[in-house]
mmCIF file of C-alpha atoms in Angstrom:
data_model
loop_
_atom_site.group_PDB
_atom_site.id
_atom_site.type_symbol
_atom_site.label_atom_id
_atom_site.label_comp_id
_atom_site.label_asym_id
_atom_site.label_seq_id
_atom_site.Cartn_x
_atom_site.Cartn_y
_atom_site.Cartn_z
ATOM 1 C CA LEU A 1 -100.984 -148.013 45.695
ATOM 2 C CA ASP A 2 -103.973 -146.483 46.792
ATOM 3 C CA VAL A 3 -106.854 -149.465 47.669
ATOM 4 C CA SER A 4 -108.726 -146.809 49.611
ATOM 5 C CA ALA A 5 -111.821 -146.211 47.242
ATOM 6 C CA VAL A 6 -112.429 -149.464 46.448
ATOM 7 C CA ALA A 7 -114.096 -150.400 50.229
ATOM 8 C CA GLY A 8 -116.481 -147.379 49.036
ATOM 9 C CA LEU A 9 -117.852 -148.865 45.917
ATOM 10 C CA ALA A 10 -120.120 -151.878 48.101
ATOM 11 C CA ASN A 11 -120.345 -153.430 44.624
ATOM 12 C CA GLY A 12 -119.340 -157.353 46.693
ATOM 13 C CA VAL A 13 -115.105 -157.302 46.089
ATOM 14 C CA SER A 14 -112.665 -157.432 48.893
ATOM 15 C CA VAL A 15 -109.891 -155.689 49.339
ATOM 16 C CA LEU A 16 -106.167 -156.945 50.750
ATOM 17 C CA SER A 17 -102.765 -155.404 51.191
ATOM 18 C CA SER A 18 -100.115 -156.552 51.558
ATOM 19 C CA VAL A 19 -95.826 -155.683 51.242
ATOM 20 C CA ASP A 20 -93.486 -158.771 50.924
ATOM 21 C CA ALA A 21 -89.897 -157.965 51.668
ATOM 22 C CA VAL A 22 -88.168 -157.121 49.080
ATOM 23 C CA GLY A 23 -91.241 -154.298 49.189
ATOM 24 C CA SER A 24 -93.405 -155.453 46.364
ATOM 25 C CA ILE A 25 -97.195 -154.577 47.330
ATOM 26 C CA THR A 26 -99.619 -157.144 45.942
ATOM 27 C CA VAL A 27 -103.241 -156.390 46.411
ATOM 28 C CA THR A 28 -106.239 -158.945 45.917
ATOM 29 C CA LEU A 29 -109.352 -158.735 45.444
ATOM 30 C CA SER A 30 -111.882 -161.397 45.383
ATOM 31 C CA GLY A 31 -115.792 -162.395 45.735
ATOM 32 C CA SER A 32 -118.911 -163.348 43.562
ATOM 33 C CA ALA A 33 -119.686 -160.286 42.155
ATOM 34 C CA SER A 34 -120.024 -158.574 38.036
ATOM 35 C CA LEU A 35 -116.847 -158.036 35.218
ATOM 36 C CA ASP A 36 -118.490 -154.854 36.138
ATOM 37 C CA ALA A 37 -117.740 -154.114 40.230
ATOM 38 C CA TYR A 38 -114.473 -156.234 39.672
ATOM 39 C CA GLU A 39 -113.200 -153.199 36.514
ATOM 40 C CA ALA A 40 -114.273 -150.397 38.656
ATOM 41 C CA ALA A 41 -113.156 -152.062 41.526
ATOM 42 C CA ILE A 42 -109.389 -151.886 39.440
ATOM 43 C CA LYS A 43 -110.094 -148.317 38.791
ATOM 44 C CA ALA A 44 -110.332 -147.661 41.495
ATOM 45 C CA ILE A 45 -106.578 -148.499 42.597
ATOM 46 C CA LEU A 46 -104.763 -145.927 42.755
ATOM 47 C CA PHE A 47 -100.251 -145.552 42.917
ATOM 48 C CA ASN A 48 -98.767 -142.136 44.569
ATOM 49 C CA ASN A 49 -95.837 -141.262 45.790
ATOM 50 C CA VAL A 50 -95.983 -138.974 49.228
ATOM 51 C CA ASP A 51 -91.264 -138.566 48.786
ATOM 52 C CA ASP A 52 -89.930 -135.232 48.094
ATOM 53 C CA ASP A 53 -87.683 -136.805 46.137
ATOM 54 C CA PRO A 54 -88.924 -140.269 44.346
ATOM 55 C CA ASP A 55 -87.253 -142.306 42.807
ATOM 56 C CA ALA A 56 -87.323 -141.998 39.479
ATOM 57 C CA THR A 57 -87.230 -145.972 37.958
ATOM 58 C CA PRO A 58 -90.457 -146.979 35.869
ATOM 59 C CA ARG A 59 -92.813 -148.545 38.470
ATOM 60 C CA VAL A 60 -94.271 -151.933 36.612
ATOM 61 C CA ILE A 61 -97.739 -153.264 36.999
ATOM 62 C CA THR A 62 -99.317 -155.645 35.946
ATOM 63 C CA VAL A 63 -103.106 -157.674 36.599
ATOM 64 C CA THR A 64 -103.746 -160.493 36.350
ATOM 65 C CA VAL A 65 -107.880 -161.924 37.434
ATOM 66 C CA GLU A 66 -109.477 -165.717 37.307
ATOM 67 C CA ASP A 67 -112.986 -166.821 37.437
ATOM 68 C CA GLY A 68 -112.540 -170.061 39.722
ATOM 69 C CA PHE A 69 -111.475 -171.997 36.453
ATOM 70 C CA GLY A 70 -108.592 -170.393 35.432
ATOM 71 C CA THR A 71 -106.150 -167.102 35.167
ATOM 72 C CA SER A 72 -105.810 -164.222 32.624
ATOM 73 C CA ALA A 73 -102.556 -163.126 31.109
ATOM 74 C CA PRO A 74 -101.142 -160.367 32.456
ATOM 75 C CA ALA A 75 -101.800 -156.456 32.157
ATOM 76 C CA THR A 76 -99.257 -155.181 32.500
ATOM 77 C CA ALA A 77 -99.458 -151.004 33.473
ATOM 78 C CA THR A 78 -95.838 -148.699 32.899
ATOM 79 C CA LEU A 79 -96.058 -145.209 34.929
ATOM 80 C CA ASN A 80 -93.321 -143.086 34.269
ATOM 81 C CA ILE A 81 -91.641 -141.336 37.590
ATOM 82 C CA SER A 82 -91.873 -137.444 36.687
ATOM 83 C CA VAL A 83 -89.405 -135.937 39.921
ATOM 84 C CA LEU A 84 -90.283 -132.357 40.705
ATOM 85 C CA ASN A 85 -87.458 -129.805 42.101
ATOM 86 C CA SER A 86 -88.508 -129.262 45.908
ATOM 87 C CA PRO A 87 -87.510 -126.236 47.853
ATOM 88 C CA PRO A 88 -85.084 -125.889 50.101
ATOM 89 C CA SER A 89 -86.162 -125.551 53.684
ATOM 90 C CA LEU A 90 -84.586 -123.331 56.232
ATOM 91 C CA ASP A 91 -85.164 -123.136 59.951
ATOM 92 C CA LEU A 92 -83.076 -120.035 61.553
ATOM 93 C CA ASP A 93 -83.293 -121.931 64.761
ATOM 94 C CA GLY A 94 -84.388 -126.157 64.959
ATOM 95 C CA ASP A 95 -85.182 -126.857 67.626
ATOM 96 C CA ASP A 96 -87.242 -123.424 68.605
ATOM 97 C CA SER A 97 -85.589 -122.398 71.119
ATOM 98 C CA THR A 98 -86.016 -118.202 70.526
ATOM 99 C CA ALA A 99 -88.979 -118.126 68.375
ATOM 100 C CA ALA A 100 -91.846 -120.570 66.382
ATOM 101 C CA GLY A 101 -91.386 -121.976 63.008
ATOM 102 C CA ALA A 102 -88.762 -120.871 60.854
ATOM 103 C CA ASN A 103 -87.574 -118.227 63.328
ATOM 104 C CA TYR A 104 -85.179 -116.513 65.673
ATOM 105 C CA ALA A 105 -85.428 -113.552 67.953
ATOM 106 C CA THR A 106 -82.549 -112.967 69.352
ATOM 107 C CA SER A 107 -81.193 -109.369 71.971
ATOM 108 C CA TYR A 108 -78.202 -106.934 71.401
ATOM 109 C CA THR A 109 -77.347 -104.164 73.482
ATOM 110 C CA GLU A 110 -75.371 -100.701 73.163
ATOM 111 C CA ASN A 111 -71.461 -101.351 72.189
ATOM 112 C CA GLY A 112 -71.965 -104.894 73.383
ATOM 113 C CA ALA A 113 -70.497 -107.163 71.226
ATOM 114 C CA ALA A 114 -72.217 -108.723 67.594
ATOM 115 C CA VAL A 115 -74.414 -111.447 68.009
ATOM 116 C CA ALA A 116 -75.709 -114.183 65.038
ATOM 117 C CA ILE A 117 -78.572 -113.962 63.456
ATOM 118 C CA ALA A 118 -79.076 -117.424 63.714
ATOM 119 C CA ASP A 119 -79.010 -120.253 66.607
ATOM 120 C CA VAL A 120 -75.609 -121.853 66.877
ATOM 121 C CA GLY A 121 -75.891 -125.109 66.505
ATOM 122 C CA ASP A 122 -79.341 -125.107 65.889
ATOM 123 C CA SER A 123 -80.105 -123.951 61.697
ATOM 124 C CA LEU A 124 -81.050 -126.570 60.087
ATOM 125 C CA VAL A 125 -80.747 -125.304 55.935
ATOM 126 C CA THR A 126 -82.020 -128.866 54.010
ATOM 127 C CA ASP A 127 -82.706 -129.666 50.603
ATOM 128 C CA ALA A 128 -83.155 -132.775 48.646
ATOM 129 C CA SER A 129 -81.081 -132.789 46.252
ATOM 130 C CA GLY A 130 -78.321 -131.999 48.412
ATOM 131 C CA ILE A 131 -77.088 -128.897 47.010
ATOM 132 C CA ILE A 132 -77.759 -124.923 47.528
ATOM 133 C CA MET A 133 -76.471 -122.558 45.574
ATOM 134 C CA GLY A 134 -77.915 -119.632 46.968
ATOM 135 C CA ALA A 135 -78.278 -117.525 50.393
ATOM 136 C CA THR A 136 -79.980 -113.701 50.882
ATOM 137 C CA ILE A 137 -79.686 -112.309 54.129
ATOM 138 C CA THR A 138 -81.633 -108.038 54.738
ATOM 139 C CA LEU A 139 -81.666 -105.912 57.461
ATOM 140 C CA THR A 140 -84.922 -104.487 56.109
ATOM 141 C CA ASN A 141 -85.208 -101.927 58.785
ATOM 142 C CA THR A 142 -81.744 -101.058 59.278
ATOM 143 C CA GLN A 143 -80.986 -97.578 62.006
ATOM 144 C CA VAL A 144 -77.938 -95.043 62.029
ATOM 145 C CA ASP A 145 -74.440 -97.186 62.424
ATOM 146 C CA ASP A 146 -76.334 -100.691 61.979
ATOM 147 C CA VAL A 147 -73.544 -103.185 60.935
ATOM 148 C CA LEU A 148 -74.572 -106.252 58.946
ATOM 149 C CA ASP A 149 -70.553 -108.478 59.222
ATOM 150 C CA ALA A 150 -70.295 -111.495 57.123
ATOM 151 C CA SER A 151 -66.300 -111.519 57.797
ATOM 152 C CA MET A 152 -66.146 -114.866 58.681
ATOM 153 C CA VAL A 153 -68.326 -116.627 56.148
ATOM 154 C CA ASN A 154 -64.377 -115.480 53.800
ATOM 155 C CA GLY A 155 -63.348 -118.768 55.339
ATOM 156 C CA LEU A 156 -65.636 -121.161 54.122
ATOM 157 C CA THR A 157 -64.890 -123.581 50.884
ATOM 158 C CA GLY A 158 -66.817 -122.320 47.643
ATOM 159 C CA LEU A 159 -68.736 -119.702 49.402
ATOM 160 C CA THR A 160 -68.823 -116.205 47.586
ATOM 161 C CA VAL A 161 -70.231 -113.140 49.491
ATOM 162 C CA ASN A 162 -70.887 -109.938 48.284
ATOM 163 C CA THR A 163 -72.860 -106.855 50.432
ATOM 164 C CA SER A 164 -74.774 -104.110 48.725
ATOM 165 C CA VAL A 165 -77.583 -101.685 50.093
ATOM 166 C CA GLY A 166 -81.215 -101.459 48.902
ATOM 167 C CA GLY A 167 -83.158 -98.718 48.329
ATOM 168 C CA GLY A 168 -85.079 -97.966 51.236
ATOM 169 C CA GLY A 169 -81.287 -98.185 53.933
ATOM 170 C CA GLU A 170 -81.714 -101.954 53.856
ATOM 171 C CA LEU A 171 -78.640 -104.588 54.121
ATOM 172 C CA ILE A 172 -78.105 -107.086 51.841
ATOM 173 C CA ILE A 173 -75.170 -109.633 53.064
ATOM 174 C CA THR A 174 -76.056 -111.924 49.372
ATOM 175 C CA LEU A 175 -73.627 -115.492 49.407
ATOM 176 C CA SER A 176 -73.359 -117.572 46.344
ATOM 177 C CA GLY A 177 -71.719 -121.118 45.237
ATOM 178 C CA THR A 178 -72.684 -124.733 44.730
ATOM 179 C CA ALA A 179 -72.685 -125.951 47.884
ATOM 180 C CA ALA A 180 -73.944 -129.059 50.438
ATOM 181 C CA PRO A 181 -76.592 -127.245 53.024
ATOM 182 C CA ALA A 182 -74.136 -127.367 55.659
ATOM 183 C CA VAL A 183 -71.301 -124.787 54.589
ATOM 184 C CA TYR A 184 -74.798 -122.238 54.044
ATOM 185 C CA GLN A 185 -75.793 -123.509 57.629
ATOM 186 C CA ALA A 186 -72.535 -123.017 59.314
ATOM 187 C CA ALA A 187 -72.045 -119.477 56.871
ATOM 188 C CA ILE A 188 -75.245 -118.015 57.876
ATOM 189 C CA GLU A 189 -74.955 -118.215 61.655
ATOM 190 C CA ALA A 190 -70.970 -116.852 60.697
ATOM 191 C CA ILE A 191 -73.479 -113.431 59.831
ATOM 192 C CA THR A 192 -73.853 -111.154 63.127
ATOM 193 C CA PHE A 193 -75.881 -107.962 63.511
ATOM 194 C CA SER A 194 -74.529 -105.189 65.620
ATOM 195 C CA ASN A 195 -73.943 -100.692 66.101
ATOM 196 C CA SER A 196 -71.061 -99.096 65.887
ATOM 197 C CA GLY A 197 -72.804 -95.944 67.310
ATOM 198 C CA ASP A 198 -73.331 -94.709 70.445
ATOM 199 C CA ASN A 199 -76.875 -94.103 70.115
ATOM 200 C CA PRO A 200 -78.480 -97.520 68.178
ATOM 201 C CA GLY A 201 -82.128 -96.286 69.715
ATOM 202 C CA ASN A 202 -84.529 -98.676 71.079
ATOM 203 C CA THR A 203 -86.049 -100.678 67.703
ATOM 204 C CA ASP A 204 -86.082 -104.291 67.300
ATOM 205 C CA ARG A 205 -84.099 -105.050 64.133
ATOM 206 C CA ILE A 206 -85.677 -107.519 61.637
ATOM 207 C CA ILE A 207 -83.339 -109.685 59.704
ATOM 208 C CA GLU A 208 -85.099 -112.059 56.921
ATOM 209 C CA VAL A 209 -82.985 -115.045 55.262
ATOM 210 C CA VAL A 210 -84.030 -117.185 52.372
ATOM 211 C CA VAL A 211 -81.972 -119.842 50.000
ATOM 212 C CA ASN A 212 -82.105 -121.098 47.281
ATOM 213 C CA ASP A 213 -80.873 -124.450 45.527
ATOM 214 C CA GLY A 214 -80.870 -122.884 41.879
ATOM 215 C CA SER A 215 -84.706 -124.251 41.403
ATOM 216 C CA ASP A 216 -86.376 -122.590 43.766
ATOM 217 C CA PHE A 217 -86.124 -120.613 46.501
ATOM 218 C CA SER A 218 -87.230 -121.868 50.915
ATOM 219 C CA SER A 219 -89.829 -119.698 52.411
ATOM 220 C CA VAL A 220 -88.328 -116.350 54.601
ATOM 221 C CA ALA A 221 -87.462 -116.865 57.586
ATOM 222 C CA THR A 222 -86.427 -114.231 59.836
ATOM 223 C CA THR A 223 -84.577 -113.091 62.259
ATOM 224 C CA THR A 224 -85.508 -110.522 64.808
ATOM 225 C CA VAL A 225 -82.596 -108.298 67.353
ATOM 226 C CA ALA A 226 -84.389 -106.913 70.426
ATOM 227 C CA VAL A 227 -81.790 -103.478 71.102
ATOM 228 C CA THR A 228 -81.316 -101.961 74.226
ATOM 229 C CA PRO A 229 -79.433 -98.566 74.492
ATOM 230 C CA VAL A 230 -77.303 -97.675 77.442
ATOM 231 C CA ASP A 231 -77.101 -94.396 78.784
ATOM 232 C CA ASP A 232 -73.352 -93.246 78.694
ATOM 233 C CA ASP A 233 -72.905 -90.558 77.758
ATOM 234 C CA ALA A 234 -72.996 -87.131 79.549
ATOM 235 C CA PRO A 235 -74.233 -84.204 77.494
ATOM 236 C CA THR A 236 -72.113 -81.662 75.383
ATOM 237 C CA LEU A 237 -71.909 -77.757 75.424
ATOM 238 C CA LEU A 238 -73.575 -76.183 71.996
ATOM 239 C CA ASN A 239 -74.084 -72.921 72.293
ATOM 240 C CA ASN A 240 -72.548 -70.739 75.674
ATOM 241 C CA SER A 241 -73.243 -67.424 75.340
ATOM 242 C CA VAL A 242 -75.440 -64.157 74.610
ATOM 243 C CA GLU A 243 -74.814 -60.415 73.854
ATOM 244 C CA THR A 244 -77.076 -57.587 74.930
ATOM 245 C CA GLY A 245 -77.452 -54.181 75.768
ATOM 246 C CA SER A 246 -76.900 -51.877 79.075
ATOM 247 C CA GLY A 247 -80.092 -52.576 81.083
ATOM 248 C CA GLU A 248 -81.687 -55.438 78.962
ATOM 249 C CA SER A 249 -83.677 -57.931 79.368
ATOM 250 C CA VAL A 250 -82.956 -60.403 76.137
ATOM 251 C CA VAL A 251 -85.107 -63.438 76.111
ATOM 252 C CA LEU A 252 -82.368 -67.077 75.210
ATOM 253 C CA THR A 253 -82.611 -69.482 71.959
ATOM 254 C CA LEU A 254 -80.663 -72.444 70.980
ATOM 255 C CA SER A 255 -78.300 -70.202 69.440
ATOM 256 C CA ASP A 256 -77.099 -68.932 72.799
ATOM 257 C CA LEU A 257 -78.063 -72.113 75.165
ATOM 258 C CA GLN A 258 -77.826 -75.571 73.773
ATOM 259 C CA SER A 259 -77.482 -79.058 74.736
ATOM 260 C CA ASN A 260 -76.383 -82.676 73.112
ATOM 261 C CA ASP A 261 -77.050 -85.715 74.157
ATOM 262 C CA VAL A 262 -76.268 -88.660 71.981
ATOM 263 C CA ASP A 263 -77.981 -91.470 74.418
ATOM 264 C CA SER A 264 -81.505 -88.591 74.753
ATOM 265 C CA ASP A 265 -84.485 -86.530 73.574
ATOM 266 C CA ASP A 266 -82.182 -83.111 73.357
ATOM 267 C CA LEU A 267 -85.403 -81.605 74.784
ATOM 268 C CA LEU A 268 -85.544 -83.025 78.657
ATOM 269 C CA LEU A 269 -81.966 -82.625 79.584
ATOM 270 C CA THR A 270 -81.555 -79.852 82.917
ATOM 271 C CA TYR A 271 -79.422 -77.057 83.237
ATOM 272 C CA THR A 272 -79.460 -76.284 86.969
ATOM 273 C CA LEU A 273 -78.010 -72.706 88.101
ATOM 274 C CA THR A 274 -75.213 -72.951 89.906
ATOM 275 C CA GLY A 275 -73.538 -69.425 90.683
ATOM 276 C CA ASN A 276 -75.665 -66.406 91.152
ATOM 277 C CA VAL A 277 -75.538 -63.857 88.257
ATOM 278 C CA ALA A 278 -72.922 -61.153 89.177
ATOM 279 C CA ASN A 279 -74.566 -57.426 87.109
ATOM 280 C CA GLY A 280 -78.350 -58.764 86.828
ATOM 281 C CA GLN A 281 -79.839 -62.388 86.597
ATOM 282 C CA LEU A 282 -81.948 -65.043 85.043
ATOM 283 C CA GLU A 283 -85.578 -65.525 84.812
ATOM 284 C CA ARG A 284 -88.088 -67.643 83.558
ATOM 285 C CA LEU A 285 -92.019 -66.635 82.202
ATOM 286 C CA VAL A 286 -94.582 -67.970 84.888
ATOM 287 C CA SER A 287 -97.276 -66.377 83.138
ATOM 288 C CA THR A 288 -98.496 -63.860 80.856
ATOM 289 C CA GLY A 289 -100.412 -60.785 79.239
ATOM 290 C CA PRO A 290 -98.724 -59.197 81.486
ATOM 291 C CA ASP A 291 -95.304 -60.952 81.366
ATOM 292 C CA VAL A 292 -94.211 -61.503 85.148
ATOM 293 C CA TRP A 293 -90.826 -63.269 85.500
ATOM 294 C CA ASP A 294 -89.278 -64.753 88.409
ATOM 295 C CA PRO A 295 -85.464 -64.307 88.787
ATOM 296 C CA VAL A 296 -84.022 -68.478 88.701
ATOM 297 C CA ALA A 297 -82.590 -69.257 91.885
ATOM 298 C CA VAL A 298 -79.061 -70.550 91.892
ATOM 299 C CA ASN A 299 -79.618 -74.397 92.415
ATOM 300 C CA ALA A 300 -83.800 -74.511 89.887
ATOM 301 C CA THR A 301 -83.848 -75.979 87.380
ATOM 302 C CA PHE A 302 -84.777 -75.096 83.794
ATOM 303 C CA THR A 303 -85.130 -77.755 80.514
ATOM 304 C CA GLN A 304 -83.957 -77.102 76.844
ATOM 305 C CA GLN A 305 -87.555 -77.569 75.846
ATOM 306 C CA ASP A 306 -88.364 -74.579 78.444
ATOM 307 C CA ILE A 307 -85.459 -72.514 76.598
ATOM 308 C CA VAL A 308 -86.692 -73.604 72.985
ATOM 309 C CA ASP A 309 -90.489 -72.057 74.924
ATOM 310 C CA GLY A 310 -88.890 -68.569 75.258
ATOM 311 C CA LEU A 311 -89.225 -69.332 78.990
ATOM 312 C CA ILE A 312 -85.902 -67.879 81.013
ATOM 313 C CA ARG A 313 -84.611 -64.684 79.817
ATOM 314 C CA TYR A 314 -81.586 -63.052 80.993
ATOM 315 C CA THR A 315 -81.554 -59.076 82.546
ATOM 316 C CA HIS A 316 -78.654 -57.434 83.165
ATOM 317 C CA ASP A 317 -78.989 -54.442 86.700
ATOM 318 C CA GLY A 318 -78.239 -51.244 83.744
ATOM 319 C CA LEU A 319 -75.148 -50.571 86.300
ATOM 320 C CA GLY A 320 -71.297 -49.888 84.304
ATOM 321 C CA SER A 321 -70.599 -53.724 83.675
ATOM 322 C CA ASP A 322 -69.782 -54.400 80.602
ATOM 323 C CA THR A 323 -69.414 -58.886 80.694
ATOM 324 C CA ASP A 324 -71.798 -60.597 83.341
ATOM 325 C CA SER A 325 -71.698 -65.045 83.216
ATOM 326 C CA PHE A 326 -73.431 -67.817 85.494
ATOM 327 C CA VAL A 327 -72.150 -70.974 85.890
ATOM 328 C CA PHE A 328 -74.252 -74.194 84.991
ATOM 329 C CA ASP A 329 -74.756 -77.808 85.121
ATOM 330 C CA VAL A 330 -76.352 -79.393 82.530
ATOM 331 C CA SER A 331 -77.965 -83.468 82.971
ATOM 332 C CA ASP A 332 -79.021 -85.801 80.405
ATOM 333 C CA GLY A 333 -80.961 -87.251 83.947
ATOM 334 C CA VAL A 334 -78.580 -89.949 84.737
ATOM 335 C CA ASN A 335 -74.481 -88.780 83.212
ATOM 336 C CA ASP A 336 -73.983 -85.072 84.325
ATOM 337 C CA LEU A 337 -71.582 -82.062 82.569
ATOM 338 C CA THR A 338 -71.233 -80.339 85.614
ATOM 339 C CA GLY A 339 -69.101 -76.397 86.349
ATOM 340 C CA GLN A 340 -69.913 -74.638 82.923
ATOM 341 C CA THR A 341 -70.029 -70.696 82.435
ATOM 342 C CA PHE A 342 -72.770 -68.945 80.536
ATOM 343 C CA ASN A 343 -70.591 -65.450 78.723
ATOM 344 C CA ILE A 344 -73.280 -62.875 78.516
ATOM 345 C CA GLY A 345 -71.008 -58.939 76.838
ATOM 346 C CA ILE A 346 -73.003 -56.500 77.101
ATOM 347 C CA GLY A 347 -72.950 -53.441 74.589
ATOM 348 C CA THR A 348 -71.667 -50.093 74.325
ATOM 349 C CA ILE A 349 -74.371 -47.158 74.287
ATOM 350 C CA THR A 350 -74.742 -43.780 72.332
ATOM 351 C CA PHE A 351 -75.854 -41.299 74.756
ATOM 352 C CA SER A 352 -77.005 -37.877 72.970
ATOM 353 C CA LEU A 353 -76.718 -35.035 75.634
ATOM 354 C CA THR A 354 -79.777 -32.001 74.195
ATOM 355 C CA GLY A 355 -80.215 -28.090 75.733
ATOM 356 C CA THR A 356 -80.301 -24.586 74.719
ATOM 357 C CA ALA A 357 -79.980 -21.344 76.969
ATOM 358 C CA SER A 358 -79.613 -18.161 77.134
ATOM 359 C CA VAL A 359 -77.253 -15.901 79.169
ATOM 360 C CA VAL A 360 -75.716 -12.270 79.361
ATOM 361 C CA GLU A 361 -71.996 -12.123 77.890
ATOM 362 C CA GLY A 362 -69.650 -12.497 81.581
ATOM 363 C CA GLU A 363 -73.226 -13.642 83.334
ATOM 364 C CA SER A 364 -73.649 -16.760 84.684
ATOM 365 C CA GLY A 365 -76.196 -18.918 83.092
ATOM 366 C CA VAL A 366 -78.430 -22.183 83.480
ATOM 367 C CA TYR A 367 -78.471 -24.911 81.085
ATOM 368 C CA THR A 368 -81.464 -27.674 80.771
ATOM 369 C CA LEU A 369 -80.111 -30.466 79.182
ATOM 370 C CA THR A 370 -81.352 -33.710 77.875
ATOM 371 C CA MET A 371 -79.759 -37.334 77.967
ATOM 372 C CA ALA A 372 -81.632 -40.273 76.071
ATOM 373 C CA ALA A 373 -80.196 -43.282 74.243
ATOM 374 C CA ALA A 374 -81.701 -45.057 71.935
ATOM 375 C CA GLY A 375 -83.927 -48.290 73.416
ATOM 376 C CA TYR A 376 -82.957 -46.900 76.821
ATOM 377 C CA ASP A 377 -85.300 -46.173 79.590
ATOM 378 C CA PHE A 378 -83.110 -43.503 81.945
ATOM 379 C CA SER A 379 -86.045 -43.735 84.726
ATOM 380 C CA GLY A 380 -84.825 -45.550 87.657
ATOM 381 C CA HIS A 381 -81.041 -44.590 87.754
ATOM 382 C CA THR A 382 -79.802 -41.836 89.568
ATOM 383 C CA GLY A 383 -76.561 -40.435 89.794
ATOM 384 C CA VAL A 384 -75.588 -39.934 86.482
ATOM 385 C CA THR A 385 -73.057 -36.702 86.616
ATOM 386 C CA VAL A 386 -72.255 -35.366 82.781
ATOM 387 C CA ASP A 387 -69.090 -32.808 82.527
ATOM 388 C CA LEU A 388 -69.642 -29.809 80.306
ATOM 389 C CA THR A 389 -65.899 -28.146 78.968
ATOM 390 C CA TYR A 390 -65.571 -25.219 77.232
ATOM 391 C CA THR A 391 -62.539 -24.389 75.423
ATOM 392 C CA ALA A 392 -63.733 -21.492 72.677
ATOM 393 C CA SER A 393 -64.726 -18.307 73.092
ATOM 394 C CA GLY A 394 -67.785 -16.389 70.544
ATOM 395 C CA ALA A 395 -68.083 -13.350 69.417
ATOM 396 C CA ASN A 396 -69.790 -10.020 70.668
ATOM 397 C CA GLY A 397 -73.282 -10.738 70.029
ATOM 398 C CA ALA A 398 -73.232 -13.897 68.634
ATOM 399 C CA ASP A 399 -74.273 -17.556 70.019
ATOM 400 C CA TYR A 400 -72.090 -19.248 71.679
ATOM 401 C CA THR A 401 -73.056 -23.103 70.708
ATOM 402 C CA GLN A 402 -69.251 -25.252 71.017
ATOM 403 C CA VAL A 403 -69.180 -28.321 73.532
ATOM 404 C CA THR A 404 -66.090 -30.064 72.537
ATOM 405 C CA SER A 405 -66.058 -32.771 75.205
ATOM 406 C CA VAL A 406 -68.462 -34.328 77.580
ATOM 407 C CA THR A 407 -67.919 -37.352 80.001
ATOM 408 C CA ARG A 408 -70.651 -39.322 81.252
ATOM 409 C CA SER A 409 -70.876 -41.717 84.185
ATOM 410 C CA GLU A 410 -73.519 -43.973 86.311
ATOM 411 C CA GLU A 411 -73.585 -45.709 89.387
#
């Protein structure tokens, strides 16, 4: 019984409240005052119960008044108690050792052991009714190869486990079945997070947990999992060859030279030239307008981003080889893939010879011939030899135009 409002009336009525050994509450009003003052004081007395699960037994309140000469007959008020359901309570870290409030924080390292989503031994699930009927655990920002595992929950009596994937890719575990709060507490502690891949990233995973007693849901408690990736894999070579023509240059693209690394940004992979190019050279674009290409020396480096940007090319020396290659390493800064070979195919060039001359029968003549090949620059090349072999003769007075064979060599 709350009598605090009586003192505020200031109408000459004093109030005293006491509780006896069996818990009965007695409120005594005293003082010489008018009937209206006592009536106001009685009306100011309030009943309340602050328990989340009050006893539903009706409360009986008896009131008597006296005037100094006698006591009135008792008047009785009966209060019926309506018990409202209180939502269950959930705390993933009861002693707040990792996070404040109802939340929990933990960490996971790539390829490490799975981690519990609650503080084992310190999580709390409570409900005034002593019954929990369900729980939902949601990994809200699932990444590739994430695993939310409830396999250890199956040994807990009375619970059914269902796993599903939400519309946004969320991993969802639903627990159902009527059981004591302690059973659900153990079930939540048995659920773990891990990642089965080699590139989990470093995004914190957010796991939301809520329980219900069949009528109401608890507040949402959140587990934050800090994920630490480990750079423990060497790059993998995807492409390592190109075709070009004799004496020609070709700018390398990812279709020609490309590597992949599951732990790192592919564009930051570094290539190191470890062996000379035999029949040409590897070059880097160092300035434009006009373009200036400098040789890439042995032990010099370039990145995969340089290839994407069109800064690396191969130039053939134009001599007689039909293949070329160079040896290189590729690194992610921690792990290396060494001794790789880049293969270069040199395509065949078709030459043509054109020229005319006149000669008198029985005498010698000098033929001036022009050599050409599509897309080929002959400047700077020497030692070209062409042999013509005539195996037929023309009729008297007729032009002779037949060439039966042409061979060409270049030094």
